[in-house]
Structure formats: C-alpha cells, structure tokens
Coordinates of C-alpha atoms in Angstrom, one line a residue:
M1 CA 96.3 142.5 98.6
G2 CA 95.0 144.1 101.8
L3 CA 92.1 145.8 99.9
R4 CA 91.1 142.5 98.1
L5 CA 91.0 140.6 101.4
S6 CA 88.9 143.2 103.1
L7 CA 86.5 143.2 100.2
Y8 CA 86.5 139.4 100.1
L9 CA 85.8 139.3 103.9
G10 CA 82.9 141.8 103.5
L11 CA 81.4 139.9 100.7
L12 CA 81.5 136.6 102.7
V13 CA 80.1 138.2 105.9
G14 CA 77.3 139.8 103.7
T15 CA 76.4 136.4 102.1
L16 CA 76.1 134.7 105.4
L17 CA 73.9 137.6 106.5
V18 CA 71.5 137.2 103.5
R19 CA 71.6 133.5 104.1
L20 CA 70.1 134.1 107.6
L21 CA 67.5 136.5 106.2
W22 CA 66.6 133.8 103.6
E23 CA 66.1 131.3 106.3
L24 CA 63.8 133.7 108.1
R25 CA 61.9 134.4 104.9
F26 CA 63.0 138.0 104.9
A27 CA 65.1 137.7 101.6
P28 CA 64.8 135.7 98.5
A29 CA 67.1 132.9 97.5
W30 CA 68.4 134.8 94.5
V31 CA 70.0 137.4 96.5
Y32 CA 72.2 134.7 98.3
L33 CA 73.0 133.2 95.0
V34 CA 74.3 136.6 93.6
L35 CA 76.3 137.5 96.5
A36 CA 77.7 133.9 96.6
F37 CA 78.8 134.2 92.9
L38 CA 80.4 137.6 93.6
A39 CA 82.2 136.3 96.6
L40 CA 83.6 133.3 94.5
G41 CA 84.6 135.9 91.8
V42 CA 86.5 138.1 94.3
G43 CA 87.8 135.0 96.0
L44 CA 89.3 133.5 92.7
W45 CA 90.7 137.0 91.9
T46 CA 92.5 137.1 95.3
I47 CA 93.7 133.6 95.8
R48 CA 95.2 133.3 92.3
G49 CA 99.0 132.2 92.6
G50 CA 98.7 131.5 96.1
S51 CA 100.3 128.7 98.2
A52 CA 98.5 125.3 99.0
W53 CA 97.1 126.8 102.1
V54 CA 95.4 129.6 100.0
W55 CA 93.8 127.1 97.6
L56 CA 92.6 124.7 100.4
G57 CA 91.0 127.6 102.1
G58 CA 89.3 128.6 98.8
A59 CA 88.1 124.8 98.4
V60 CA 86.5 125.1 101.9
T61 CA 85.0 128.4 101.1
L62 CA 83.5 127.0 97.9
V63 CA 82.1 124.0 99.9
G64 CA 80.5 126.4 102.3
L65 CA 78.8 128.6 99.9
V66 CA 77.5 125.7 97.8
G67 CA 76.5 123.7 100.9
G68 CA 75.0 126.8 102.5
Y69 CA 72.4 126.8 99.9
F70 CA 71.0 123.6 101.3
A71 CA 71.9 124.0 105.0
P72 CA 72.5 127.3 106.6
L73 CA 74.9 126.1 109.2
V74 CA 77.3 124.8 106.4
S75 CA 77.6 128.4 105.1
L76 CA 79.8 129.0 108.1
L77 CA 82.6 127.1 106.5
A78 CA 83.0 129.9 104.0
L79 CA 84.6 132.0 106.7
A80 CA 86.7 129.1 108.1
G81 CA 88.1 128.7 104.5
L82 CA 89.0 132.5 104.4
F83 CA 90.9 132.1 107.6
L84 CA 92.7 129.1 106.2
S85 CA 93.5 131.1 103.0
Y86 CA 94.8 134.0 105.3
R87 CA 97.5 131.6 106.8
G88 CA 98.9 131.1 103.3
W89 CA 98.7 134.9 102.6
Q90 CA 100.2 136.0 105.9
S91 CA 104.0 135.8 105.1
Q92 CA 103.4 137.8 101.8
L93 CA 101.3 140.6 103.6
S94 CA 102.8 143.8 105.1
E95 CA 102.2 144.6 108.8
R96 CA 99.9 147.2 107.7
D97 CA 97.8 144.9 105.6
Q98 CA 97.6 142.3 108.3
A99 CA 96.4 145.1 110.8
A100 CA 93.9 146.1 108.2
F101 CA 92.6 142.5 107.8
W102 CA 92.2 141.9 111.4
G103 CA 90.6 145.3 112.0
W104 CA 87.9 144.5 109.4
A105 CA 87.5 140.9 110.8
L106 CA 86.7 142.5 114.2
V107 CA 84.6 145.3 112.7
W108 CA 82.5 143.3 110.3
P109 CA 80.5 141.3 112.9
A110 CA 79.3 144.5 114.5
V111 CA 78.5 145.9 111.0
A112 CA 76.6 142.9 110.2
L113 CA 74.5 143.3 113.3
L114 CA 73.9 146.9 112.5
L115 CA 72.8 145.9 109.0
L116 CA 70.6 143.1 110.4
W117 CA 68.7 145.0 113.2
Q118 CA 68.7 148.6 111.8
V119 CA 69.3 149.1 108.2
L120 CA 67.7 146.1 106.6
P121 CA 64.5 146.4 108.8
A122 CA 64.1 150.1 107.6
F123 CA 64.4 149.0 104.0
Y124 CA 61.9 146.2 104.7
A125 CA 59.5 148.6 106.2
V126 CA 59.5 150.6 103.1
W127 CA 58.7 147.4 101.2
L128 CA 56.0 146.4 103.5
S129 CA 54.3 149.9 103.3
L130 CA 53.8 149.0 99.5
L131 CA 51.8 145.9 100.2
D132 CA 48.2 145.3 101.0
R133 CA 47.5 144.6 104.9
F134 CA 50.7 142.4 105.3
N135 CA 50.5 140.5 108.4
F136 CA 53.0 137.8 108.3
L137 CA 50.3 135.1 108.1
G138 CA 48.7 135.1 104.6
P139 CA 49.7 136.3 101.2
S140 CA 49.7 139.9 100.4
Q141 CA 49.5 141.8 97.1
F142 CA 51.5 144.8 96.0
A143 CA 49.4 148.1 96.6
G144 CA 51.8 150.8 95.5
L145 CA 51.0 153.9 97.4
S146 CA 47.6 153.2 98.3
N147 CA 48.6 153.1 102.0
Y148 CA 49.9 156.4 101.7
Q149 CA 46.9 157.8 100.1
I150 CA 44.7 156.3 102.9
L151 CA 47.0 157.7 105.6
L152 CA 46.5 161.4 104.2
R153 CA 42.7 160.9 104.5
D154 CA 42.9 159.4 107.9
P155 CA 41.7 161.6 110.6
L156 CA 43.2 159.6 113.4
F157 CA 46.7 159.9 111.8
W158 CA 46.5 163.8 111.7
K159 CA 45.1 163.7 115.3
A160 CA 48.0 161.8 116.4
M161 CA 50.5 163.9 114.4
G162 CA 49.0 167.2 115.9
N163 CA 49.2 165.7 119.6
T164 CA 52.9 164.7 118.8
F165 CA 53.6 168.1 117.7
W166 CA 52.2 169.5 120.9
F167 CA 54.4 167.1 122.9
V168 CA 57.4 168.2 121.0
A169 CA 56.7 171.9 121.4
F170 CA 56.1 171.6 125.1
T171 CA 58.6 168.9 126.4
V172 CA 61.8 169.9 124.4
P173 CA 62.1 173.7 125.1
I174 CA 60.6 173.6 128.5
G175 CA 62.9 170.5 129.6
I176 CA 66.0 172.0 128.2
G177 CA 65.3 175.3 129.7
L178 CA 64.6 173.9 133.2
A179 CA 67.5 171.7 133.0
T180 CA 69.8 174.6 132.0
L181 CA 68.7 176.7 135.0
I182 CA 69.2 173.7 137.5
A183 CA 72.6 172.8 135.9
V184 CA 73.7 176.5 136.2
L185 CA 72.7 176.4 140.0
L186 CA 74.2 173.0 140.7
N187 CA 77.4 174.4 138.9
E188 CA 77.8 176.9 141.7
R189 CA 79.6 176.2 145.0
I190 CA 76.7 175.1 147.1
R191 CA 76.4 172.6 149.9
F192 CA 75.6 169.0 149.2
Q193 CA 76.5 169.5 145.5
G194 CA 77.1 165.8 144.8
L195 CA 74.1 164.6 146.6
L196 CA 71.9 167.0 144.7
R197 CA 73.2 165.9 141.3
T198 CA 72.7 162.3 142.3
L199 CA 69.1 163.0 143.4
Y200 CA 68.4 164.9 140.0
F201 CA 69.9 162.0 138.0
L202 CA 68.0 159.1 139.9
P203 CA 64.6 159.4 138.0
Y204 CA 66.5 158.8 134.5
I205 CA 68.1 155.7 135.6
T206 CA 64.7 154.4 136.8
A207 CA 63.0 152.2 134.3
L208 CA 60.4 154.3 132.2
T209 CA 57.6 151.7 132.7
A210 CA 58.1 151.8 136.6
A211 CA 58.3 155.6 136.6
A212 CA 55.1 155.8 134.6
A213 CA 53.4 153.3 137.0
V214 CA 54.2 155.5 139.9
W215 CA 53.0 158.7 138.3
D216 CA 49.8 156.7 137.4
W217 CA 49.2 156.4 141.1
I218 CA 50.2 160.0 141.7
Y219 CA 47.5 161.1 139.2
N220 CA 44.9 159.0 140.7
P221 CA 41.6 160.7 141.1
E222 CA 40.8 159.2 144.6
F223 CA 44.1 158.2 146.1
G224 CA 46.7 160.1 144.2
F225 CA 49.3 162.3 145.9
L226 CA 48.9 165.1 143.4
N227 CA 45.2 165.7 144.5
Y228 CA 46.1 165.4 148.2
L229 CA 48.9 168.1 147.7
L230 CA 46.6 170.4 145.7
G231 CA 43.4 169.8 147.5
T232 CA 41.6 168.9 144.4
Q233 CA 40.2 165.4 145.4
G234 CA 38.4 163.7 142.7
L235 CA 40.2 165.4 139.7
D236 CA 40.9 162.9 137.1
W237 CA 44.1 164.1 135.6
L238 CA 44.4 161.4 132.9
N239 CA 40.8 161.5 131.6
R240 CA 40.3 165.3 130.8
P241 CA 40.1 165.7 127.1
E242 CA 39.6 169.4 127.0
G243 CA 42.4 171.5 125.6
V244 CA 44.3 173.6 128.2
F245 CA 44.4 176.7 125.9
A246 CA 40.5 176.4 125.5
S247 CA 40.0 176.0 129.1
L248 CA 42.1 179.0 130.0
L249 CA 40.7 181.4 127.4
K250 CA 37.0 180.2 128.1
P251 CA 36.3 182.5 131.0
L252 CA 37.3 185.4 128.6
G253 CA 34.7 184.4 126.1
L254 CA 37.1 182.9 123.6
Q255 CA 36.1 179.5 122.0
L256 CA 39.1 177.5 120.7
Q257 CA 38.4 174.0 119.0
G258 CA 40.6 171.4 117.4
F259 CA 44.3 171.7 117.2
M260 CA 44.2 175.5 118.5
A261 CA 42.5 174.3 121.8
G262 CA 45.9 173.0 122.6
P263 CA 46.8 169.7 124.3
S264 CA 44.5 168.1 126.7
L265 CA 45.0 168.2 130.5
A266 CA 45.8 164.5 130.3
F267 CA 48.4 165.0 127.7
V268 CA 50.0 167.9 129.7
A269 CA 50.1 165.4 132.7
I270 CA 52.1 163.0 130.6
M271 CA 54.3 166.0 129.4
I272 CA 55.1 166.9 133.2
M273 CA 56.0 163.2 133.8
T274 CA 58.3 163.1 130.7
I275 CA 60.1 166.3 131.7
W276 CA 60.7 164.9 135.1
H277 CA 62.0 161.5 133.8
F278 CA 64.6 163.1 131.3
L279 CA 65.6 166.1 133.3
G280 CA 68.6 164.5 135.1
Y281 CA 70.1 163.2 131.8
Q282 CA 69.8 166.7 130.4
I283 CA 71.4 168.3 133.6
V284 CA 74.3 165.9 133.5
V285 CA 75.1 166.9 129.8
L286 CA 74.8 170.4 130.6
L287 CA 77.0 170.3 133.7
A288 CA 79.7 168.6 131.4
G289 CA 79.3 171.6 129.0
L290 CA 79.5 174.1 131.9
Q291 CA 82.7 172.4 133.2
N292 CA 84.3 173.0 129.8
I293 CA 83.8 176.9 130.1
P294 CA 87.1 178.4 131.3
K295 CA 86.7 180.0 134.8
E296 CA 88.9 182.9 133.5
Y297 CA 86.0 184.3 131.5
Y298 CA 83.8 184.7 134.6
E299 CA 86.8 186.1 136.6
A300 CA 87.3 188.8 134.0
A301 CA 83.7 189.6 133.7
E302 CA 83.5 190.1 137.5
L303 CA 86.5 192.4 137.5
D304 CA 84.6 194.4 134.7
G305 CA 81.6 194.7 137.0
A306 CA 79.3 192.2 135.2
S307 CA 76.4 191.0 137.4
W308 CA 75.6 187.3 138.0
W309 CA 72.8 187.5 135.3
Q310 CA 75.1 189.2 132.9
Q311 CA 77.7 186.6 133.1
Q312 CA 75.1 183.9 132.5
R313 CA 73.6 185.8 129.4
L314 CA 76.9 186.9 127.9
I315 CA 79.3 184.1 128.7
T316 CA 77.4 180.9 129.9
W317 CA 74.6 180.8 127.3
P318 CA 76.7 181.5 124.1
L319 CA 79.6 178.9 125.2
L320 CA 77.0 176.4 126.2
S321 CA 75.1 176.6 122.8
P322 CA 76.9 173.4 121.4
T323 CA 75.7 171.4 124.3
T324 CA 72.0 172.8 124.1
F325 CA 71.9 172.5 120.3
F326 CA 72.9 168.7 120.8
L327 CA 70.1 168.2 123.3
F328 CA 67.6 170.1 121.1
T329 CA 68.5 167.6 118.2
L330 CA 68.2 164.5 120.5
G331 CA 65.0 165.9 122.3
L332 CA 63.3 166.6 118.9
I333 CA 64.0 162.9 117.7
G334 CA 63.1 161.2 121.2
A335 CA 59.9 163.4 121.6
F336 CA 58.6 162.3 118.2
Q337 CA 59.2 158.6 119.3
V338 CA 57.3 159.0 122.6
F339 CA 55.5 155.8 123.5
T340 CA 56.0 153.9 126.7
Q341 CA 54.6 156.6 129.1
V342 CA 51.6 157.2 127.0
L343 CA 50.9 153.4 126.8
I344 CA 51.2 153.0 130.4
L345 CA 49.2 156.1 131.6
T346 CA 46.6 156.1 129.0
P347 CA 46.5 152.8 127.1
T348 CA 43.5 153.5 124.8
G349 CA 45.0 156.9 123.8
G350 CA 42.7 159.1 126.0
V351 CA 39.1 159.7 126.3
L352 CA 38.7 161.4 122.7
Q353 CA 42.2 160.1 121.5
D354 CA 43.6 163.3 123.1
T355 CA 46.7 161.5 124.2
L356 CA 47.2 159.4 120.9
T357 CA 50.7 159.9 119.6
I358 CA 52.0 158.7 116.3
T359 CA 54.0 156.0 117.7
L360 CA 51.1 154.6 119.8
Y361 CA 49.0 154.9 116.6
L362 CA 51.6 153.0 114.7
Y363 CA 51.7 150.4 117.4
N364 CA 47.9 149.9 117.4
K365 CA 47.8 149.5 113.6
G366 CA 50.5 147.0 113.5
F367 CA 50.1 144.9 116.6
R368 CA 46.3 145.5 117.6
D369 CA 44.9 145.5 114.0
S370 CA 47.7 143.2 112.4
D371 CA 48.0 145.7 109.4
F372 CA 51.8 146.0 109.3
S373 CA 51.6 147.6 105.8
Y374 CA 49.7 150.5 107.0
A375 CA 52.0 150.7 110.2
S376 CA 55.0 150.7 108.0
A377 CA 53.5 153.5 106.0
I378 CA 53.2 155.6 109.1
A379 CA 56.7 154.8 110.2
V380 CA 58.1 155.9 106.7
V381 CA 56.1 159.1 107.1
V382 CA 57.3 159.8 110.7
F383 CA 60.9 159.2 109.6
A384 CA 60.5 161.7 106.8
V385 CA 59.1 164.2 109.2
I386 CA 61.8 163.7 111.7
L387 CA 64.4 164.0 109.1
V388 CA 63.1 167.2 107.8
L389 CA 62.5 168.8 111.0
T390 CA 66.1 167.8 112.2
L391 CA 67.5 169.4 109.0
V392 CA 65.6 172.6 109.4
Q393 CA 66.7 172.8 113.1
Q394 CA 70.2 172.2 112.2
R395 CA 70.1 174.9 109.6
V396 CA 68.4 177.5 111.8
L397 CA 69.9 176.7 115.3
E398 CA 73.4 175.8 114.2
R399 CA 74.0 179.4 113.0
R400 CA 73.8 180.6 116.6
V401 CA 76.0 177.9 117.9
N402 CA 79.5 179.1 119.2
Y403 CA 82.0 176.4 119.1
E404 CA 84.8 178.5 120.4
A405 CA 85.4 178.2 124.0

C-alpha cells in the first residue's frame, strides 16, 4: 500500500507539473492527458476496497484532473483529493508506510521544482537545438542536425572554445596551487590567524558583478590603480589582443600565431581577477581538509627528522588529495561557464574577440541575435565537452587520491 501511495502521489505531482508547462506552452496537451489517465489508473488500483473517505477523495481527484484540462487551477483539487483518500487509508497503514507517505509528500515539491527548472529545460534545450532559428515569437521548422553542422564550421565558435580552454588551463591549476600554499600557511600558528582568514574570504562573498566593476577601474588606462602601482600609465589592459606567449617570445625571433600565441593580455587580466575572487572559497575548503589531517602524523615526522617541506610533500599533499580533487572538478566545471566577469570587463568579447568565451558566445547568439536554436546547440556541445573532460579528469586524477587519513 505504501508503494502504491507514493507512486500515486508522484504521478499526480508530475501531472500538475505538466499542466503548468502546458499553460506556459512548453508541453503539448497530450502529455497531460497521458499522465492524467495513468494517475487515474493507479488511483483506481489503489483506492479499490477503500472506505467512504477514500472514494470521496478519488472523486475529488477525478474532478481535479478533468477540470484541470480546462482551467489549470482546478487541477490542484487532484492533490486535495489524494489527502482526503489518505484520511480513509490512515487506519490501515503501518507506521512505516505513513512515514514513507509524508516523506514523499515533503520531497516531491522539491523534486518537482528540480524537474521544472533543471531537468526539463535541459531536454527542452536539446529539442530547440533541432529547430531552425527558434525565437519564441514566430513559427519554426524542424532542422535536424543542421545547427550542429553550422557550429562545426563556425570560426567564432572555435575561437570562443579555444579562449575557454586557455581560461581553464590557467585559472584552475594556478588558483588551486595558490590557495593550497596560502591555506597551509594560514593553518600554521601565526598571529591574527582569524583576521587573515576573514580577509581572504571577503572577495568571495562580494557580488561578482561589483567585484568586476571595481577591477574595471583598477585596469583603467588613465586612472587605474594598477598602472599607478606599476608606473605604466596609459597601458590599456583590457584592450590588448596580442597573445602573451607571442609577446614573450617575439624578442627571441619566434613568431606564434593563432591558438599557440596564447591568451591575450586582456584575457590574462580577467583570469587574474577570477583567481582573486574565488581564492577565498578554495582556501576555506582546503583549510577544512587540513584540519582533518591528524596532528600525530606531523609529530611523528618531526621526531624522525623530516623538514617542514618534507612534511608538506609527504603528508599534507597526499592526505589533502581528496579536497584538491574536489576543487579541480568544481573548478573545471565553473571555469567552462565563466561569463559574468567577461561581460562586465569586455562586453564585446575583446578587440579581436580575444576574450570571447563559449558562454558569452552562447549569450550573444541567444539574446542578442535571438537565435535560441543555435544557442541551444552550443549549450548541448558545451555540456558534452564538460562531461567528457570531467570523466577523463576523474579517471586520471582519482587514481592519485588517497582517501585514508
């Protein structure tokens, strides 16, 4: 009985969710009808042989599902009917089944919201990627894989993807390496330890848009603090499209072009801002990992004559590997989705699209050019790339993770 009740409840919640999507024109009416018939079938299977309260609740549920076809708010009666039926079932249910029912009753709203805002939009994006220039205004025709074929020949897509790879390659390892060094130092017995931890965490709790606006002033060629500090008055950090590798090797007579020229100076400036902003979060996570390492290991190593550097290399780094693996995984996913700071600091994607990231290109295609089909195709490809890289990273790095403390 408990399993049937949970299934009945889940079908009713799913039916109401589809009714909402149908009202918003994100789902066809036949999906609602199919789920409504399934819910009614499971309901009849469940309420057979029940008391008067059970049948009364079933009648109210039937009215809610039928009336919901014509008026969406009426469909809420379906859930009210289920709880009326539950009153009749309650005396027959064991304590375990009652707990399971109320547990699912509390879980299903959260699951419904997750389906509504995360899972269903993801599948909807896949569907949009198969249409021709869908923009929510006019009709659109099925185009199959044509958007993906155009994407593979799009030079701006590959430019944005190359920039994003540089961003991942620079910010993730450098950020985690710097955070590890600072976290190890802050874990030592130093003065003003609590104050220093707070100061490092403050940038992370600052809104990313506000932080990017402040760094826009720092990079200002005429009034910026960075030029004043370095004595490079007039240097426009955010409008330098030449690659940093090409600039460094040019005095040696080496000419690098394209992707091998490296990220531009403008993009490196954005990377520095990003590392600064997320450094505090990484330090806090690493400090939590350091606190879990038993002090006895360091005491034993010190008695054996191990130096401070040997203790960090042979004890701290191996036992901190689960934490660093966690940060590498989140860092890879987050770096591929970099958007806000790029949009604030270089709204057009740089002088020669040198700061154009894949998410900024997706945003431009969707909201500037109103081509949501092509933007959805980009989103699907980005998801596939992130998934593959995450799995590869898991397969390669997790072998080196030591979960024994």
